[in-house]
Coordinates of C-alpha atoms and ligand atoms in Angstrom, one line a residue:
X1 CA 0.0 0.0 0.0
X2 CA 1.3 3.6 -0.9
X3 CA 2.0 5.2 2.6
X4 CA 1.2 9.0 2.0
X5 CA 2.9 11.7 4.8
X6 CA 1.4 12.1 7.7
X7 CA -1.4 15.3 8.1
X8 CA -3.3 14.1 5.2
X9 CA -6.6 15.5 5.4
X10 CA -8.5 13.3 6.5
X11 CA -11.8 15.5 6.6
X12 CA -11.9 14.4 3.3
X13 CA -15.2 12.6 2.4
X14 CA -14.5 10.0 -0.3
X15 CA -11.5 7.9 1.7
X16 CA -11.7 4.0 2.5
X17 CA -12.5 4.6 5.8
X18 CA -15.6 6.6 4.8
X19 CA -16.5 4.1 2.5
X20 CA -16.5 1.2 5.0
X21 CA -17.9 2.5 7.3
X22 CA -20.8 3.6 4.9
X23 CA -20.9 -0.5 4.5
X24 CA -20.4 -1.1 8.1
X25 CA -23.4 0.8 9.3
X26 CA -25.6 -1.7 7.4
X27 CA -23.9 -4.7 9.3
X28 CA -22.8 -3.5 12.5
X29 CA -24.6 -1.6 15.2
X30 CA -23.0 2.2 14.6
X31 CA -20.7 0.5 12.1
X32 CA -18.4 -0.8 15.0
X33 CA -18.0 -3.7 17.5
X34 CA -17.5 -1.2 20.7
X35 CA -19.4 2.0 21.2
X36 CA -16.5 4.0 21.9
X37 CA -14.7 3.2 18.5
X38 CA -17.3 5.1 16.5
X39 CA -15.6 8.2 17.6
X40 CA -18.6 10.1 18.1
X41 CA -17.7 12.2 21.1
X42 CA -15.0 14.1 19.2
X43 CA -17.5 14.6 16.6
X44 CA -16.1 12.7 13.9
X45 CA -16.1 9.3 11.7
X46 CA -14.1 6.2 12.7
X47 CA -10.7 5.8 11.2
X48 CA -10.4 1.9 10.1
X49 CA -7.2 0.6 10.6
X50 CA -5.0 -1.5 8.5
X51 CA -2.2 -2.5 10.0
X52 CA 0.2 -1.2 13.1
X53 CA 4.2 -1.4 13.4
X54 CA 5.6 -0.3 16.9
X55 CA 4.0 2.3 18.7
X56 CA 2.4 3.9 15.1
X57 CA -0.6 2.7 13.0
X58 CA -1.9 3.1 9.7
X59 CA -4.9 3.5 8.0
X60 CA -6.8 2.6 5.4
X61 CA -6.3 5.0 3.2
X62 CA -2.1 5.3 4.2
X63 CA -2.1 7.6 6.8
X64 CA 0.3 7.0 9.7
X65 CA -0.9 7.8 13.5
X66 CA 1.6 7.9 16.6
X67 CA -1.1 5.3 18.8
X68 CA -1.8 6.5 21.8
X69 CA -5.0 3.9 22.5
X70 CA -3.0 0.9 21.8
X71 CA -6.2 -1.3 21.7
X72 CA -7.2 0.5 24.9
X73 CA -3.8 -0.9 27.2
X74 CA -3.3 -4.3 25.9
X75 CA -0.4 -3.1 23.3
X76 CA 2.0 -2.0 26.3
X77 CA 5.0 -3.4 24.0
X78 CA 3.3 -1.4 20.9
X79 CA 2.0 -3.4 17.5
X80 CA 3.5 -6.8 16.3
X81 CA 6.3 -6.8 18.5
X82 CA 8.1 -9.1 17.5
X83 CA 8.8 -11.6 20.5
X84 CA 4.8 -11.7 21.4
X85 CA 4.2 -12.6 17.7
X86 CA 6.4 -15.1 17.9
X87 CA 4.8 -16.6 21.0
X88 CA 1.9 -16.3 19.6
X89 CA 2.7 -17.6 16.2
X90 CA 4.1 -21.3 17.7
X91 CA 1.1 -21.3 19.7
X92 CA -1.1 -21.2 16.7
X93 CA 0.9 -23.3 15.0
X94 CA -0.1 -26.2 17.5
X95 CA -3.5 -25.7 17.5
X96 CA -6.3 -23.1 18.6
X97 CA -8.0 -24.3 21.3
X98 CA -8.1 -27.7 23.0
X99 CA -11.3 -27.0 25.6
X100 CA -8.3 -29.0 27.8
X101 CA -5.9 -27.7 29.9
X102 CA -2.2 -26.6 28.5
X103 CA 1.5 -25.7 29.9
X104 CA 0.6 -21.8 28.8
X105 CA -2.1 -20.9 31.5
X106 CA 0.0 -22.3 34.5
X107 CA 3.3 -20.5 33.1
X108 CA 1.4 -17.1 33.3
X109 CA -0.5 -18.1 36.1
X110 CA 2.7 -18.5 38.0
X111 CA 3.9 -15.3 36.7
X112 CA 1.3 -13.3 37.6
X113 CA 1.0 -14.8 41.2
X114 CA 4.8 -14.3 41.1
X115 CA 4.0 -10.7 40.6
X116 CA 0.7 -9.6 42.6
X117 CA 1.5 -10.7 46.9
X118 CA -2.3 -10.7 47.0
X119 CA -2.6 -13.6 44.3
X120 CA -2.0 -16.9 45.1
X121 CA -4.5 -18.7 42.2
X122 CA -6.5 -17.7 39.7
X123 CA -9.4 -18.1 37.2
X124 CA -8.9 -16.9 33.6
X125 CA -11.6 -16.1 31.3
X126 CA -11.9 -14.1 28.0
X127 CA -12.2 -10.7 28.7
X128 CA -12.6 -8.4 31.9
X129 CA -16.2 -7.8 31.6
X130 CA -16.2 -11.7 32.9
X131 CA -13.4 -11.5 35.4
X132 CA -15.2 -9.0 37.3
X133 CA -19.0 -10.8 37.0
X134 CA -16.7 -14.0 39.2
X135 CA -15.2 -11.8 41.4
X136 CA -18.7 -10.3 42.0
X137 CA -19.9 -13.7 42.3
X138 CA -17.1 -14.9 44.6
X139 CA -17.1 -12.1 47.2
X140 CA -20.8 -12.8 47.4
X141 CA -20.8 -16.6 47.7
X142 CA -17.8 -15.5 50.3
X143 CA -19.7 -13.2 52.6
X144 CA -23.3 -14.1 52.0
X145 CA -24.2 -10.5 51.3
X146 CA -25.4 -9.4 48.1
X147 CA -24.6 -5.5 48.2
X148 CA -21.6 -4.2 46.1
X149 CA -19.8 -0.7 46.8
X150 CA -18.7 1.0 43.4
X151 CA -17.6 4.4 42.5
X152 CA -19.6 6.5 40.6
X153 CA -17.9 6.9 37.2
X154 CA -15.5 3.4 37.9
X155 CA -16.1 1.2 34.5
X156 CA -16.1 -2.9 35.3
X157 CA -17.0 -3.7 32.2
X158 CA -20.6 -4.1 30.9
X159 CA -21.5 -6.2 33.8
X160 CA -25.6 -5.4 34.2
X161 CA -25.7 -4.6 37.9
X162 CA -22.3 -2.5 37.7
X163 CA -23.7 -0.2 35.1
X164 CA -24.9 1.9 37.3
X165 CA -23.8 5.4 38.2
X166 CA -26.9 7.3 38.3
X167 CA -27.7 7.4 41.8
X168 CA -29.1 10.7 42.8
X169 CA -27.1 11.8 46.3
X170 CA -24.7 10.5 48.0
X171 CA -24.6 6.8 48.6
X172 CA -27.8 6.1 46.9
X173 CA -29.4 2.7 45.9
X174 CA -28.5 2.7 41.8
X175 CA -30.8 3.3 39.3
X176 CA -29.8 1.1 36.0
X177 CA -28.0 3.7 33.8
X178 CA -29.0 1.5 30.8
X179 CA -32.4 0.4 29.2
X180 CA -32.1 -3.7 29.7
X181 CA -30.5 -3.7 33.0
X182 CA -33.6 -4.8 35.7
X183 CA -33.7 -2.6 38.5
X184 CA -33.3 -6.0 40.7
X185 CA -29.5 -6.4 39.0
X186 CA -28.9 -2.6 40.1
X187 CA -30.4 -2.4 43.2
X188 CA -27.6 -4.2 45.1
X189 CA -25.1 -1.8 43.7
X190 CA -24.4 1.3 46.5
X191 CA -22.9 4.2 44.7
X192 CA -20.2 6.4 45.9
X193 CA -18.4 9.6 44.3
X194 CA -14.8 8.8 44.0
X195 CA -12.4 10.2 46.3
X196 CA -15.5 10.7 48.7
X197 CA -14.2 9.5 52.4
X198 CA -17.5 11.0 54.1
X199 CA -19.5 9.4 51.5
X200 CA -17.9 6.0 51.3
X201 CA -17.4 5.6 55.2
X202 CA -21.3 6.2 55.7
X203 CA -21.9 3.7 53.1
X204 CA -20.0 0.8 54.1
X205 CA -21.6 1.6 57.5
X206 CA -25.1 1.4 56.2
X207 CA -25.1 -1.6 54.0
X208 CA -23.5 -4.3 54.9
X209 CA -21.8 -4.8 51.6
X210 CA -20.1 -8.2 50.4
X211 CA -17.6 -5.6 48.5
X212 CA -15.8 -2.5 47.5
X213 CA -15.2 -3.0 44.2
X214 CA -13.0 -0.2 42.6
X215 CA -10.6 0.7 39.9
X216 CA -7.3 1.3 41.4
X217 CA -6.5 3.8 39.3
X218 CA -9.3 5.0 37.8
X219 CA -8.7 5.6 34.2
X220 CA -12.8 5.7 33.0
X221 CA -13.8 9.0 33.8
X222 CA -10.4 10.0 32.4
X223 CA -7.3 9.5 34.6
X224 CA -8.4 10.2 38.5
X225 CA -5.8 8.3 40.5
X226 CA -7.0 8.7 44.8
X227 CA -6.2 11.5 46.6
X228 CA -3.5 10.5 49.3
X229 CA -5.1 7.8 51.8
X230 CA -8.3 7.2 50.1
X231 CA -7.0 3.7 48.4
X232 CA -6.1 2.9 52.1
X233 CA -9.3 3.8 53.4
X234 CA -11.1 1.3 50.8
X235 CA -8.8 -1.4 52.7
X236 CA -9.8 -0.1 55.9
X237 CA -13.8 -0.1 55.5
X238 CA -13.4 -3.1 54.1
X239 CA -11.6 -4.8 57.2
X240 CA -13.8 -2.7 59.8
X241 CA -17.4 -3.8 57.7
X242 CA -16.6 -7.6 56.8
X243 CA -17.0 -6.5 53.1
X244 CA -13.9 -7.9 50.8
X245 CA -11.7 -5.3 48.4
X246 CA -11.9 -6.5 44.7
X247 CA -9.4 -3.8 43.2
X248 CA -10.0 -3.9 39.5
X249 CA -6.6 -4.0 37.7
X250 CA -8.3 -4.2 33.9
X251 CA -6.1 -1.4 33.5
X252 CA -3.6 -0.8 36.1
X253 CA -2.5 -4.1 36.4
X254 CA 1.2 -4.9 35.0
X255 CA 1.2 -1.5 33.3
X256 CA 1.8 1.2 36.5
X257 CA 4.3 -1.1 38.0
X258 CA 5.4 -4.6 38.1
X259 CA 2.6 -5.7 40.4
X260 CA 0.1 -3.3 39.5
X261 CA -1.5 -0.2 41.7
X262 CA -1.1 -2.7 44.6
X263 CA 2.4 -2.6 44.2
X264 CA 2.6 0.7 43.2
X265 CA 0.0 1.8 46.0
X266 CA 1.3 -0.6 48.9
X267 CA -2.5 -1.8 49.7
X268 CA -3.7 -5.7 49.2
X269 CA -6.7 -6.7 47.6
X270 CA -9.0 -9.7 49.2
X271 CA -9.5 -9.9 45.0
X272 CA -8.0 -8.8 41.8
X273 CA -9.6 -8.2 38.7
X274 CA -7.2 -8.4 35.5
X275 CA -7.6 -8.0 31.6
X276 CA -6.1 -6.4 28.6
X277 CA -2.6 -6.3 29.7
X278 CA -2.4 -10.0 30.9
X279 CA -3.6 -10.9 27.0
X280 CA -1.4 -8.9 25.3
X281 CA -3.7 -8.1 22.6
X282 CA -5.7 -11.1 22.5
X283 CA -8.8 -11.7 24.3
X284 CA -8.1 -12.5 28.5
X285 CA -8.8 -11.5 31.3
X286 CA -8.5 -13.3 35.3
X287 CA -9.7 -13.0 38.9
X288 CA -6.7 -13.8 41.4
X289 CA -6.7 -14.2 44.7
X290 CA -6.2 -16.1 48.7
X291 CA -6.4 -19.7 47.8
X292 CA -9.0 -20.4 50.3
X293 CA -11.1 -17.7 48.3
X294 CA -10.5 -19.0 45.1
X295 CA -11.2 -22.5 45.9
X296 CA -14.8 -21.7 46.2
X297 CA -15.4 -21.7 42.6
X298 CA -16.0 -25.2 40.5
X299 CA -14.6 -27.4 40.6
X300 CA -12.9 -27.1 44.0
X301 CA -16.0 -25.0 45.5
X302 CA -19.9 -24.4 44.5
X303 CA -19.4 -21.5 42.7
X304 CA -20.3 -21.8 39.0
X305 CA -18.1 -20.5 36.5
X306 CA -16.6 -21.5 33.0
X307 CA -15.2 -20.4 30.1
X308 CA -15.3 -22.2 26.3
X309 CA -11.8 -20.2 25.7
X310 CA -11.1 -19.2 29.1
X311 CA -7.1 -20.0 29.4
X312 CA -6.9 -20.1 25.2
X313 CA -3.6 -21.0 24.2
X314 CA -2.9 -17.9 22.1
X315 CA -3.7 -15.5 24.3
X316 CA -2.3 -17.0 27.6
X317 CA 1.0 -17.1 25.0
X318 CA 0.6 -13.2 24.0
X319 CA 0.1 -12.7 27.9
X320 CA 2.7 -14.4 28.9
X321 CA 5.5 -13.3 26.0
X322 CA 4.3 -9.9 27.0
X323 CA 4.5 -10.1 30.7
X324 CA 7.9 -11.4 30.1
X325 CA 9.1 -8.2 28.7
X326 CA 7.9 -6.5 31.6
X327 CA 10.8 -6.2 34.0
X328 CA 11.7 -3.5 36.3
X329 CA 13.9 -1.7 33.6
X330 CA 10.6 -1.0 31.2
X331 CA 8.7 0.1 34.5
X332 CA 11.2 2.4 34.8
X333 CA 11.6 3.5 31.0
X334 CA 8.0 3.6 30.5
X335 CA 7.3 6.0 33.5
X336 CA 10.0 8.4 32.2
X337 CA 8.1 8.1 28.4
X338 CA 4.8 8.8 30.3
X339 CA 6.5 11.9 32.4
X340 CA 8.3 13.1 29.0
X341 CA 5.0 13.5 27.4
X342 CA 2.8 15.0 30.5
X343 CA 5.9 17.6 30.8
X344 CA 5.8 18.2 26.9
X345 CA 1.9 18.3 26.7
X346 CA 1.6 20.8 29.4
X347 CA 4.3 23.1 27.6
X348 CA 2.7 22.5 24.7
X349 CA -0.5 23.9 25.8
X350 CA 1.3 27.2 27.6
X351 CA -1.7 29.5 29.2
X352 CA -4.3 27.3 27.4
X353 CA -6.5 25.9 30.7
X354 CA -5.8 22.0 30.9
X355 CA -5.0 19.7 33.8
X356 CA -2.4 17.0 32.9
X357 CA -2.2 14.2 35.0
X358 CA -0.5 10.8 34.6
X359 CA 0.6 7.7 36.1
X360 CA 3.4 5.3 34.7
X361 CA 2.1 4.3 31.5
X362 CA -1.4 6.6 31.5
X363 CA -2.3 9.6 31.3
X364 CA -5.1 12.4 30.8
X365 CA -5.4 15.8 29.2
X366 CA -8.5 17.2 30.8
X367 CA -10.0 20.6 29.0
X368 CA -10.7 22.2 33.1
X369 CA -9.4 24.7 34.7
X370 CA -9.2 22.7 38.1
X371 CA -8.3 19.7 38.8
X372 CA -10.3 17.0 38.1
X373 CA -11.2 14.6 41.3
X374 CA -13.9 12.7 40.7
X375 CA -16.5 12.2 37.5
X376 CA -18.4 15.1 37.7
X377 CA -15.8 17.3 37.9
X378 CA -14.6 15.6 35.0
X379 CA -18.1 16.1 33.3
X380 CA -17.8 19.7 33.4
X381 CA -14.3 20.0 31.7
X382 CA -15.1 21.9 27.8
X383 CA -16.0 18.6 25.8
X384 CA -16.0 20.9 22.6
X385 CA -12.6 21.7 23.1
X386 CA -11.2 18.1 23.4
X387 CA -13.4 17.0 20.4
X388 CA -11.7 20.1 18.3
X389 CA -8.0 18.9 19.7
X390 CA -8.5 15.4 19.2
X391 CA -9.3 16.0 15.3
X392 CA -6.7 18.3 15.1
X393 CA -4.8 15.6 16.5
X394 CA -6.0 12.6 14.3
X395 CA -5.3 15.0 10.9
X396 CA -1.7 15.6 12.3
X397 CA -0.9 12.0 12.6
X398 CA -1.6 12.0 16.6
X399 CA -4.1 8.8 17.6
X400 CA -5.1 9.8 21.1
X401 CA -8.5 8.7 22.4
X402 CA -11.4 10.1 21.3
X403 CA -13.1 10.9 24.6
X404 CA -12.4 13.0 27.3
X405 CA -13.3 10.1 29.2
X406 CA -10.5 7.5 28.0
X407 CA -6.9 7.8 29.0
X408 CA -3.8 7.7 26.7
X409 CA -1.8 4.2 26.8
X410 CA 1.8 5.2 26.1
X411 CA 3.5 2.3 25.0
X412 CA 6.8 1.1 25.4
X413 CA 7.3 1.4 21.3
X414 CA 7.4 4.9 21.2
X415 CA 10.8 6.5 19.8
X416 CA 12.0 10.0 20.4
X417 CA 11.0 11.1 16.9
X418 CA 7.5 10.0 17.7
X419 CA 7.0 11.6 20.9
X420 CA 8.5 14.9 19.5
X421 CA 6.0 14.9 16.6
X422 CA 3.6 14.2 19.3
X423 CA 4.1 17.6 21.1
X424 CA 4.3 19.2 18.1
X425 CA 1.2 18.8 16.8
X426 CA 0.1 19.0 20.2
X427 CA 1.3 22.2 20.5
X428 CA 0.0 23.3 16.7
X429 CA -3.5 22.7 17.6
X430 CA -3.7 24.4 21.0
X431 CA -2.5 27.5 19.3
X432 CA -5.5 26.9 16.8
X433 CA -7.8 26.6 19.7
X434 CA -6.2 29.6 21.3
X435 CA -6.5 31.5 18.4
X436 CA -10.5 30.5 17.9
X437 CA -10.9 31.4 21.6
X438 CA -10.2 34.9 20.7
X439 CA -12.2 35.3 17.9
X440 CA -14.8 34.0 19.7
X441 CA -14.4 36.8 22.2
Ligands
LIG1 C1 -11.7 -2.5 30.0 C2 -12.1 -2.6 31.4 C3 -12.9 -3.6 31.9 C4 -13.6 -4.6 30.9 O1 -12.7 -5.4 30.2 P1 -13.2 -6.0 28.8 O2 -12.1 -6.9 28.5 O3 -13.5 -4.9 27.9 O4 -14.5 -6.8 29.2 C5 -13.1 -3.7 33.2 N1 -12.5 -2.9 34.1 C6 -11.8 -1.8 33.7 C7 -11.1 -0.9 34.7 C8 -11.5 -1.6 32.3 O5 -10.8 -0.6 31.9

């Protein structure tokens, strides 16, 4: 394929991404697989990928993006690198799938215990969506409760009494936030505004929950890591009320640190949700945990759960070639990419009002002029203004994700050269918006 430069227009209508996805919307629901993709919250089409190399990616049509989505935080090592392909390769080449169990899932299984104190065995399954319905499951077969503690704006996957954020007040039974969710599946969720110590201590004390489930670094509402002793204070409640701590490290996990937020954060999970990461691009994801926890799930315990793929060969070998690249040197280099581009980006934007925050390996550009602590503070950043920068970004060969809502998943792949024309164009389109703002005026 001819690889044009980088900054082609892309505004232009009659490209091959256009076209597809004119052919897409008759087969697919919004012409993609995952709402998010359809880019609608920047206010544009969805670019359709062809193929990626490294930390960039290129279109249909040629152009080449610096990717800073990664597949959402799988890609940690960037596209097709070439020692997970490999794994991945000789795993295919021995067959798919054997519904049996292989030498793969307890290699990485060892690995990740080897990793996380607070896991000693786990479960896999296919994608973090499931992970989290069995830890749900688990810490209520464990405590014979049924309420669950979750922040409001936390994402756990599309789990139907988890999406929930709606509650009106503080600590409010939750109203289902989607059409198809019974009220019965969201009524035993108890929502709390992040970073909320009031709000989640009167909680816990009124409900008798069988969890606190949160994201250790939450990276749904944007980036909103806890302000100092809050992470602590889940632990805490969660001793003091019987309830057990599910941290969900869909995201965090093996990308902030070697062991996760836990390790990063110095607190212990009863259980640990994991995903993207731990597949390495292919679809995984695990609950982890105290043995004698674990062991209550089939075939040990009573609690059902299964998996056609759960364990698949391929991915447990992208997981585990990937988690194998992971040592503390990459930790270390990835936090100092990540702290290279918060330090350019907020140069780049000079007086223009933005909040960036980061954490090894994630980060967030928030359009506020305060700092952003929990979702609706992050609902009242200038949504306008990200949608303009992000397609300013995407037409200057700049893939960053198209919500305010998503965070950016440096990868490991990124060169100088890529990160420079990063803040460049970073820094061209801020002085556009700049420049708008004072028209406007
Ligand atoms: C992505 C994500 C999930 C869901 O994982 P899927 O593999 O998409 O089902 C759960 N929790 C968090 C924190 C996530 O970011």
């Amino acid at each position: 394929m001819h690889e044009l430069a980088r900054g082609v227009t892309l505004s232009i209508a009659e490209n091959r991404s256009s076209e597809l996805y004119a052919e897409a919307l008759k087969v697919l629901v919004g012409g993609v697989n995952s709402p998010v993709r359809a880019m609608r919250s920047v206010g544009r089409t969805p670019i359709f990928i062809d193929h990626g190399r490294g930390a960039e990616i290129f279109d249909v049509d040629g152009n080449g993006y610096v990717d800073y989505v990664c597949s959402w935080g799988p890609l940690i090592h960037g596209h097709a690198n070439p020692e997970v392909l490999a794994a991945v390769v000789d795993a295919a080449s021995k067959g798919m799938s054997f519904g049996a169990p292989t030498a793969g899932e307890v290699a990485l299984a060892e690995e990740v215990a080897g990793r996380m104190s607070s896991v000693q065995m786990l479960r896999m399954t296919s994608s973090g969506t499931e992970a989290t319905m069995t830890a749900v499951r688990l810490a209520r077969a464990a405590t014979g409760r049924e309420k669950i503690i979750k922040f409001i704006g936390a994402y756990h996957g599309h789990v139907d009494g988890l999406l929930a954020q709606a509650g009106s007040g503080l600590a409010t039974q939750a109203i289902p936030s989607s059409p198809g969710v019974p009220t019965a599946a969201a009524a035993s969720t108890v929502l709390v505004p992040w970073n909320d110590s009031r709000a989640l201590i009167e909680a816990t004390t009124a409900h008798e929950p069988a969890a606190i489930l949160a994201e250790a670094i939450p990276a749904n509402m944007g980036l909103v890591p806890a302000r100092p002793g809050f992470v602590e204070l889940l632990r805490e409640r969660a001793d003091a009320t019987g309830a057990l701590l599910i941290l969900d490290e869909v995201i965090s996990g093996f990308r902030v640190a070697r062991g996760g937020a836990q390790d990063l954060l110095g607190v212990d999970a009863d259980l640990t949700v994991m995903g993207k990461v731990i597949g390495g691009g292919l679809p995984a994801g695990a609950v982890g945990g105290r043995a004698e926890l674990m062991q209550l799930l089939a075939p040990v315990g009573e609690v059902y759960q299964a998996g056609t793929l759960s364990g698949n060969p391929l991915a447990v070998a992208a997981g585990l070639a990937t988690l194998r690249l992971l040592d503390e040197n990459a930790y270390a280099r990835l936090e100092q990419i990540t702290e290279r581009l918060a330090a350019g980006l907020r140069r780049a934007a000079g007086d223009y009002p933005v909040q960036v925050v980061c954490k090894p390996g994630l980060l967030t550009v928030f359009f506020s002029e305060s700092p952003v602590e929990d979702l609706s503070s992050a609902q009242s950043c200038d949504l306008d203004a990200y949608a303009s920068w992000c397609r300013g970004l995407y037409a200057r060969g700049v893939y960053a994700p198209p919500s305010q809502f998503e965070a950016w998943f440096p990868s490991l792949a990124l060169t100088s050269e890529q990160l420079e024309l990063t803040l460049n164009s970073a820094a061209t389109v801020f002085e556009e918006l700049r420049r708008q703002r004072e028209v406007a005026r």
